[in-house]
Coordinates of N, CA and C in Angstrom, one line a residue:
X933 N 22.4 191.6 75.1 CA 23.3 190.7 75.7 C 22.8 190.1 76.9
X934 N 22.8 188.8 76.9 CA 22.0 187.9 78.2 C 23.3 187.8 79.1
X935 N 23.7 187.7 79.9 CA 24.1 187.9 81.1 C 24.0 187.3 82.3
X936 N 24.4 186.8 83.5 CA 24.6 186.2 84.9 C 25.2 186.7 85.7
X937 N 24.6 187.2 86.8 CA 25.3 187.6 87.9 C 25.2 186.7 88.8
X938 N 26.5 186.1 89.6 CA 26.4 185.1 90.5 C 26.3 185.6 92.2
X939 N 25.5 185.8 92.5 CA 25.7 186.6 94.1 C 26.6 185.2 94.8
X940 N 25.9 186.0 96.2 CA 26.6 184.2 97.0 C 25.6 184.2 97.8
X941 N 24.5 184.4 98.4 CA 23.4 184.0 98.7 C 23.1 181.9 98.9
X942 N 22.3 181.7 99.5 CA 22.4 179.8 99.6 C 21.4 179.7 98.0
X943 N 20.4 180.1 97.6 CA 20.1 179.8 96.6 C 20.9 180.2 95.3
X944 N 22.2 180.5 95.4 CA 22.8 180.1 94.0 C 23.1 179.2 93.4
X945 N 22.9 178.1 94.3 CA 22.9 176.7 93.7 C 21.8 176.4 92.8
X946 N 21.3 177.5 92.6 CA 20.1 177.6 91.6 C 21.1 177.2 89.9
X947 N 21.6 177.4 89.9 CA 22.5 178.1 89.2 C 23.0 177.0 88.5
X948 N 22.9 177.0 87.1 CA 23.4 175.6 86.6 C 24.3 175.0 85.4
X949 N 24.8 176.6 85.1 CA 26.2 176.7 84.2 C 26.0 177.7 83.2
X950 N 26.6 178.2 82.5 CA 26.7 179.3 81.3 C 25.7 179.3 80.5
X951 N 24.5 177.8 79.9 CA 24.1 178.0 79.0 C 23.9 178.4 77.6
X952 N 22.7 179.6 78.5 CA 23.2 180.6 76.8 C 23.6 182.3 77.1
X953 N 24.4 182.2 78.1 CA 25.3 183.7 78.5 C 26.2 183.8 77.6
X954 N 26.3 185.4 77.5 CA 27.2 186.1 76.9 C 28.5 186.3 77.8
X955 N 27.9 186.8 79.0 CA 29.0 187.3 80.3 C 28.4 186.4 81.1
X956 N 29.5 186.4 82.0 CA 28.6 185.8 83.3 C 29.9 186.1 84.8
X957 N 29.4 187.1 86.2 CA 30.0 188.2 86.5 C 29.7 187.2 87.9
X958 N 31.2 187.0 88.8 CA 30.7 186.7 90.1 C 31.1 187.8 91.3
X959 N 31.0 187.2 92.4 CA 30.9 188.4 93.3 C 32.0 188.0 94.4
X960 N 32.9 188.3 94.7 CA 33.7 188.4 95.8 C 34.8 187.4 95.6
X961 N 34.7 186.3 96.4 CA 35.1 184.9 96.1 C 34.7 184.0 95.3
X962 N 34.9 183.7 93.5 CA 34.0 182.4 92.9 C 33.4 182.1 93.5
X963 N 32.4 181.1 93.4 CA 31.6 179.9 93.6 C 31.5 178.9 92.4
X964 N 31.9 179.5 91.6 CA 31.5 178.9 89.7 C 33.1 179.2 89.3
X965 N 33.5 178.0 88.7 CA 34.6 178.2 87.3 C 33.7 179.2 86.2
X966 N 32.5 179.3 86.1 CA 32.3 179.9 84.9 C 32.4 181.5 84.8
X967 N 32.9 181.8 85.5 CA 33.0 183.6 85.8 C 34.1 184.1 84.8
X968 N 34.1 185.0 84.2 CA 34.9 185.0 83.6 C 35.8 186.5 84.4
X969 N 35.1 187.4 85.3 CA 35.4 188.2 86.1 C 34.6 188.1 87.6
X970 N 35.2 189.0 88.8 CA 34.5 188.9 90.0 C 34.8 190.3 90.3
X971 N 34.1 191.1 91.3 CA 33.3 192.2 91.6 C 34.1 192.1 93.0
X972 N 34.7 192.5 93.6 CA 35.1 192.6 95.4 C 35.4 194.1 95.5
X973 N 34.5 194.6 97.0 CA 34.4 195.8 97.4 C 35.4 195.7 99.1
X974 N 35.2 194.8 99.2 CA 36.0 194.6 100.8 C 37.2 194.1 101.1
X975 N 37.8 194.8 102.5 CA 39.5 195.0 102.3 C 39.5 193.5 102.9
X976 N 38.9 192.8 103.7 CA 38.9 191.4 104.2 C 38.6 190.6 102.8
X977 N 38.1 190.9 101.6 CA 38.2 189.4 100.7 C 40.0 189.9 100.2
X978 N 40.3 191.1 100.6 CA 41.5 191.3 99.6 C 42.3 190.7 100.7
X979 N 42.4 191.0 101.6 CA 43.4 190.1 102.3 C 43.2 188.4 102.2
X980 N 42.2 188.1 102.8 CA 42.0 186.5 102.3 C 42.2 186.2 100.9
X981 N 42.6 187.0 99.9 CA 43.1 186.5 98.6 C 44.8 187.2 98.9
X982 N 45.2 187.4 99.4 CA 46.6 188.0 99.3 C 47.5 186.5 100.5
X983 N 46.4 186.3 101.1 CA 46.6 184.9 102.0 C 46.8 183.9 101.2
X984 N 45.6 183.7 100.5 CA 45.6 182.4 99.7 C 44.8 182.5 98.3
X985 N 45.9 182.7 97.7 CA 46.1 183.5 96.2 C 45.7 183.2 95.2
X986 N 45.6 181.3 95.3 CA 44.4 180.5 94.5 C 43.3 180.9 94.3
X987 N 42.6 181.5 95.6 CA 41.1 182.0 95.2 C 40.8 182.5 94.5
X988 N 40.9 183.6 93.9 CA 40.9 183.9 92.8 C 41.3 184.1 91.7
X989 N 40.9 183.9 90.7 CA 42.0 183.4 89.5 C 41.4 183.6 88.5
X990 N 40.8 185.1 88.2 CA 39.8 185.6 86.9 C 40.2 187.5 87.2
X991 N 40.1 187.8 85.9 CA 40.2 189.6 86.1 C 39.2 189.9 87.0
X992 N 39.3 191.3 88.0 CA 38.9 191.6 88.9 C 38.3 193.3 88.9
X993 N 37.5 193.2 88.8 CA 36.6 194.6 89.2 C 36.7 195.0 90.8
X994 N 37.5 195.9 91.3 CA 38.7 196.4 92.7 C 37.5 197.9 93.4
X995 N 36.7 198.1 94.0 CA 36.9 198.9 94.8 C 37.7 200.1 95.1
X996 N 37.7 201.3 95.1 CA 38.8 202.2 95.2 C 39.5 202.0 96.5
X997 N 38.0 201.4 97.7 CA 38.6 201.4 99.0 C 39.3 200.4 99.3
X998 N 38.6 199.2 98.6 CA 40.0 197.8 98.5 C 41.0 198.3 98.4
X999 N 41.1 198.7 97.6 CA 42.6 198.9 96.7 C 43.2 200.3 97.8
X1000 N 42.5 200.8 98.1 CA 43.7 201.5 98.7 C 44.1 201.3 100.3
X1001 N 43.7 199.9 100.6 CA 43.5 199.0 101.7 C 44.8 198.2 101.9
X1002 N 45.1 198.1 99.7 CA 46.4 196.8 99.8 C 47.7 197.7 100.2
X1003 N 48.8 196.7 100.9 CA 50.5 196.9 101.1 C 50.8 197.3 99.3
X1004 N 51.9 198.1 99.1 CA 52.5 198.1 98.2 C 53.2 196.5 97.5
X1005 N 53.5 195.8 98.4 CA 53.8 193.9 97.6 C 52.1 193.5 97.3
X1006 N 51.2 193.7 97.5 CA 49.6 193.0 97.6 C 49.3 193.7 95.9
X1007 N 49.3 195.4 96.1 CA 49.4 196.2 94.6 C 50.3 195.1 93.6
X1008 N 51.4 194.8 93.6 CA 52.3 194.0 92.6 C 51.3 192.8 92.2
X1009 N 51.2 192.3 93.5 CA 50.2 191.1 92.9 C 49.0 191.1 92.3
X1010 N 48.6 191.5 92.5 CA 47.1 192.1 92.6 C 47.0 192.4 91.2
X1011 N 47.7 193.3 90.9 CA 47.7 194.8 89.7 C 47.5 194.1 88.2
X1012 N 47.9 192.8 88.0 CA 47.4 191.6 86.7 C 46.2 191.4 86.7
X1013 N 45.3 191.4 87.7 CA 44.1 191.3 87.7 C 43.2 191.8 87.7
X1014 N 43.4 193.0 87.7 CA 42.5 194.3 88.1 C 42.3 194.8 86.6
X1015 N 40.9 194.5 86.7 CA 40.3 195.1 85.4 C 40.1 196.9 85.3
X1016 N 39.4 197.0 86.2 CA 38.8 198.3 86.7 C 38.4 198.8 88.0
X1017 N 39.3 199.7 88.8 CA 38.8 200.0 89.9 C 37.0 201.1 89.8
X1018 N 36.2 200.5 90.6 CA 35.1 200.9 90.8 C 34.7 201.6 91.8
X1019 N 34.2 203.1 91.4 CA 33.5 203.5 92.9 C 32.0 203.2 93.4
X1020 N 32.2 203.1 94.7 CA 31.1 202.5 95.0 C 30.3 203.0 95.7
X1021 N 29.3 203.0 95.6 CA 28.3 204.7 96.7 C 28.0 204.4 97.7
X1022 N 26.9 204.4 98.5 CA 27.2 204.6 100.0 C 26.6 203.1 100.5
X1023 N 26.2 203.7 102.0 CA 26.1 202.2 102.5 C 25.0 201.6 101.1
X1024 N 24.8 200.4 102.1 CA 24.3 199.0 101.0 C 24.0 199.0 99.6
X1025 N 25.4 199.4 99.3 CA 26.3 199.3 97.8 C 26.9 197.6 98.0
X1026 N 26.3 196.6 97.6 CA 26.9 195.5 97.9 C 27.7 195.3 96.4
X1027 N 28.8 194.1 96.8 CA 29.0 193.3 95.1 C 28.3 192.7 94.5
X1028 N 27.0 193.0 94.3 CA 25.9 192.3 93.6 C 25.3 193.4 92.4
X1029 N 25.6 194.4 93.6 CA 25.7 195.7 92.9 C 26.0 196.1 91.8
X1030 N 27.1 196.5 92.3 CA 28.0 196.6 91.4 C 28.7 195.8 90.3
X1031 N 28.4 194.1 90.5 CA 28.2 193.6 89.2 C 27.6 193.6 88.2
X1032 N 26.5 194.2 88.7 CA 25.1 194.6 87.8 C 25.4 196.0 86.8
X1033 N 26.0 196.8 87.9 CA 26.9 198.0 87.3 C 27.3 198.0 85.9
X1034 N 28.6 197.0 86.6 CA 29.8 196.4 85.5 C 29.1 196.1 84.0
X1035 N 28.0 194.7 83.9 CA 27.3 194.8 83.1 C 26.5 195.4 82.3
X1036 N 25.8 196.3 83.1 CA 25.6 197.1 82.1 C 26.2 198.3 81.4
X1037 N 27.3 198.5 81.8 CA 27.8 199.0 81.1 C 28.7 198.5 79.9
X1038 N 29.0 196.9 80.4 CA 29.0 196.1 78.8 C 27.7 196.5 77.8
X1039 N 26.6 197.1 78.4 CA 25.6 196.8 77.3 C 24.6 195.3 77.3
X1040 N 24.6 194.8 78.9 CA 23.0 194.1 79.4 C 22.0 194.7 78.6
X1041 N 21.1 193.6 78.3 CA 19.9 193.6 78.5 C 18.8 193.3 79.0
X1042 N 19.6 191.7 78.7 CA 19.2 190.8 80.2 C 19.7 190.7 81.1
X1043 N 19.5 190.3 82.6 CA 20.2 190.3 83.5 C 19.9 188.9 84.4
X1044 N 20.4 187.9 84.8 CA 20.0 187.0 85.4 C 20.8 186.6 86.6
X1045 N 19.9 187.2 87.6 CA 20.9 187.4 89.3 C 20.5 186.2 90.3
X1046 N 21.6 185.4 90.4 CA 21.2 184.2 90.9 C 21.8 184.4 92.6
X1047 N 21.6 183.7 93.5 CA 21.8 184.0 94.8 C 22.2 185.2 95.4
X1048 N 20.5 185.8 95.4 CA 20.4 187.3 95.7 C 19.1 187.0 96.6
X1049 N 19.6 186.0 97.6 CA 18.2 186.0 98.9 C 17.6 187.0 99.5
X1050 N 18.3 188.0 99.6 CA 17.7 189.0 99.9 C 16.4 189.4 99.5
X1051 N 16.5 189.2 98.3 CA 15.3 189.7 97.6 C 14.0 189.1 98.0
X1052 N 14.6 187.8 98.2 CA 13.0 186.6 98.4 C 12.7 186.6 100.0
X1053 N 13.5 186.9 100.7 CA 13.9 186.9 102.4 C 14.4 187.6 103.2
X1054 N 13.9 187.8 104.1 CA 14.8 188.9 104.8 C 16.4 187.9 105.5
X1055 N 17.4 187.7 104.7 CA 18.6 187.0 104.8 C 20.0 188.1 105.0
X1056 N 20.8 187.7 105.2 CA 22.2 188.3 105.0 C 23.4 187.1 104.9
X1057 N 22.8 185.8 105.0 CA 23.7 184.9 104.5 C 24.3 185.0 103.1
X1058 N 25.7 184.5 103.1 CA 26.6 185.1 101.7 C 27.9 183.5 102.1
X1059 N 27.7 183.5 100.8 CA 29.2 182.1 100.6 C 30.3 182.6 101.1
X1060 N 30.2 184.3 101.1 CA 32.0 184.9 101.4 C 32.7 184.2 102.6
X1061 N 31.0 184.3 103.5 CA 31.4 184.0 104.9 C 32.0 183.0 105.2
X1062 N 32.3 182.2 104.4 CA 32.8 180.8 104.5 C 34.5 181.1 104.1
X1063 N 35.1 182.2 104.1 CA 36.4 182.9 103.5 C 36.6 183.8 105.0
X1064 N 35.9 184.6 104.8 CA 36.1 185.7 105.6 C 35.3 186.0 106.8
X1065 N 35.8 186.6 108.1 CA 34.4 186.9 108.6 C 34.1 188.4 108.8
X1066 N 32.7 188.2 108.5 CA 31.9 189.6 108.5 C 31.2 189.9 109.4
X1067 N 31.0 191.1 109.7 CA 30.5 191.6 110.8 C 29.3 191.4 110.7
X1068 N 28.6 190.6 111.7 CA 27.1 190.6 111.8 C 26.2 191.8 111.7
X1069 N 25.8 192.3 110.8 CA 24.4 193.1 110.1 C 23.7 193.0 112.3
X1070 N 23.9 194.7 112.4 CA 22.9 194.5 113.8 C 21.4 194.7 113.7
X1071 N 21.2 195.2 112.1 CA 19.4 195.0 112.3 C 19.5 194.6 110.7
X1072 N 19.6 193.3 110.3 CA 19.2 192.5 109.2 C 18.3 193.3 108.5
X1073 N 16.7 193.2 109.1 CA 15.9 194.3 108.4 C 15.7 195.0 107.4
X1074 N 17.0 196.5 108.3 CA 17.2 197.3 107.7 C 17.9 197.3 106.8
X1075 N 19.3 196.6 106.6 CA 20.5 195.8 105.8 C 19.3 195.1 104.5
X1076 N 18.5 194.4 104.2 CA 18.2 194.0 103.7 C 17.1 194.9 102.4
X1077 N 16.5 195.7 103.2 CA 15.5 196.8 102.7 C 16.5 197.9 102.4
X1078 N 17.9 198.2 102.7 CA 18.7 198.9 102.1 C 19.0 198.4 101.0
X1079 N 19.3 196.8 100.7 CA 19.3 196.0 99.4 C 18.8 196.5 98.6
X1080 N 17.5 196.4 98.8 CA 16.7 196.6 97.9 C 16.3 197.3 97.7
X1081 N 16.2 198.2 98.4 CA 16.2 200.3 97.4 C 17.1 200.5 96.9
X1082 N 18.1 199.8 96.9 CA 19.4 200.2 95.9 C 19.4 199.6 94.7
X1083 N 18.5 198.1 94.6 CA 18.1 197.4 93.3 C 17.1 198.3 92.9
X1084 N 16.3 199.0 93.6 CA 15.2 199.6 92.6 C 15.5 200.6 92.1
X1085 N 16.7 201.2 93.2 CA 17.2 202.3 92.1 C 17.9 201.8 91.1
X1086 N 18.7 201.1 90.9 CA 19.3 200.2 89.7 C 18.0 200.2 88.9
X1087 N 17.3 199.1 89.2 CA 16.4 198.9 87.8 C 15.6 200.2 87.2
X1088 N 15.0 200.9 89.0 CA 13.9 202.1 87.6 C 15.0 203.1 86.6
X1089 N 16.1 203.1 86.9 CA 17.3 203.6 85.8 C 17.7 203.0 84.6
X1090 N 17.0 201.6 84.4 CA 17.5 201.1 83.2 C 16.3 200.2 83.4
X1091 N 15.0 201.2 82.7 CA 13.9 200.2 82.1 C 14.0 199.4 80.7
X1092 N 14.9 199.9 80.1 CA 15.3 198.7 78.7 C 15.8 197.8 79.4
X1093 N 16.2 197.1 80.3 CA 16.8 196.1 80.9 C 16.0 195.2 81.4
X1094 N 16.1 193.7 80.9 CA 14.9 192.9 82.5 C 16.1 192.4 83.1
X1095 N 15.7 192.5 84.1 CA 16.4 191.8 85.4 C 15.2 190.8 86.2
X1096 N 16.1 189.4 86.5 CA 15.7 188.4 86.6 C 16.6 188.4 87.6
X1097 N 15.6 188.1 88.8 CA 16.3 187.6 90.5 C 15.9 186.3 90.4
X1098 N 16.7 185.2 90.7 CA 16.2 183.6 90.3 C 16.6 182.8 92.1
X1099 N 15.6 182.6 92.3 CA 15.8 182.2 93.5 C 15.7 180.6 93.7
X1100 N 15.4 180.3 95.2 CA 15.1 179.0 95.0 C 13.9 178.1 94.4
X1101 N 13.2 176.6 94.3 CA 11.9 176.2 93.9 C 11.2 177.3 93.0
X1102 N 12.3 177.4 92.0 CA 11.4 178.1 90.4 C 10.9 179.5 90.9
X1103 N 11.6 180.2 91.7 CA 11.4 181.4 91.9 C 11.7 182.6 91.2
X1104 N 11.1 183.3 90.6 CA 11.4 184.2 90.0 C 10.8 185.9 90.0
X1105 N 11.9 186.8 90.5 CA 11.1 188.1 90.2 C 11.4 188.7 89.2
X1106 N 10.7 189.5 88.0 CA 11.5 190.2 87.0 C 10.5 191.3 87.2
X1107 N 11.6 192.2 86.4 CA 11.4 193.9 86.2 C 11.8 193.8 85.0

């Protein structure tokens, strides 16, 4: 099963519609109508959707800590959309993550992760930011290189799998 994970990174405008996806999984706040689900681990996207309710508007893969973040009226609303509460492991467990997660446990094979700058840069820019604000990363660096020991643990655990990080100017890493 071919597959899309949408980060929010600036090169997801890589990104150029469903194609030939099976799934295709976003992360926090859309960016894409084409998601058919979204991945949120933090109690600030849950409030900025309990604010303004529009934002999201596809089943939701919930955080244990989100969720036990929401008011009892936020649970009511909320509770239609919640596919699956997820645990999430320790620091830089991001939603990119765990969308990757989600998928494979549909049974990925392929994997095609678009606006995951991290990978290509040492970045911490994210579209969320444009929703919510997030606490400035005090050593980027390290935040970033935590990324990515947590992708390699993801990938060296599922070598049947390629995963494709698709960055900007035809950029591509795969495993």
């Amino acid at each position: 099963m071919k597959v899309a994970v949408l980060c929010n990174g600036p090169s997801r405008v890589v990104y150029k519609g469903r194609a030939d996806y099976e799934y295709v999984i976003g992360c926090n706040i859309p960016w894409s109508e084409d998601v058919e689900a979204t991945v949120v681990l933090d109690e600030n996207v849950i409030e900025k959707w309990w604010k303004t309710k529009e934002l999201i508007k596809v089943p939701v893969y919930i955080s244990r800590r989100a969720w036990r973040g929401c008011i009892n009226r936020q649970r009511q609303f909320f509770t239609p959309f919640i596919v699956k509460m997820i645990e999430t492991e320790q620091e830089y467990d991001s939603s990119g993550h765990n969308a990757v997660k989600v998928v494979l446990e549909m049974g990925a094979t392929q994997i095609d992760i678009y606006g995951c700058d991290s990978m290509f840069q040492e970045t911490t820019m994210s579209y969320t930011n444009n929703f919510v604000h997030k606490a400035e990363f005090k050593n980027v660096s390290k935040q970033v290189n935590g990324w990515r020991n947590r992708w390699e643990r993801i990938i060296t655990k599922h070598p049947e799998v390629r995963f494709n990080f698709i960055g900007e100017n035809d950029e591509i890493i795969s495993y």
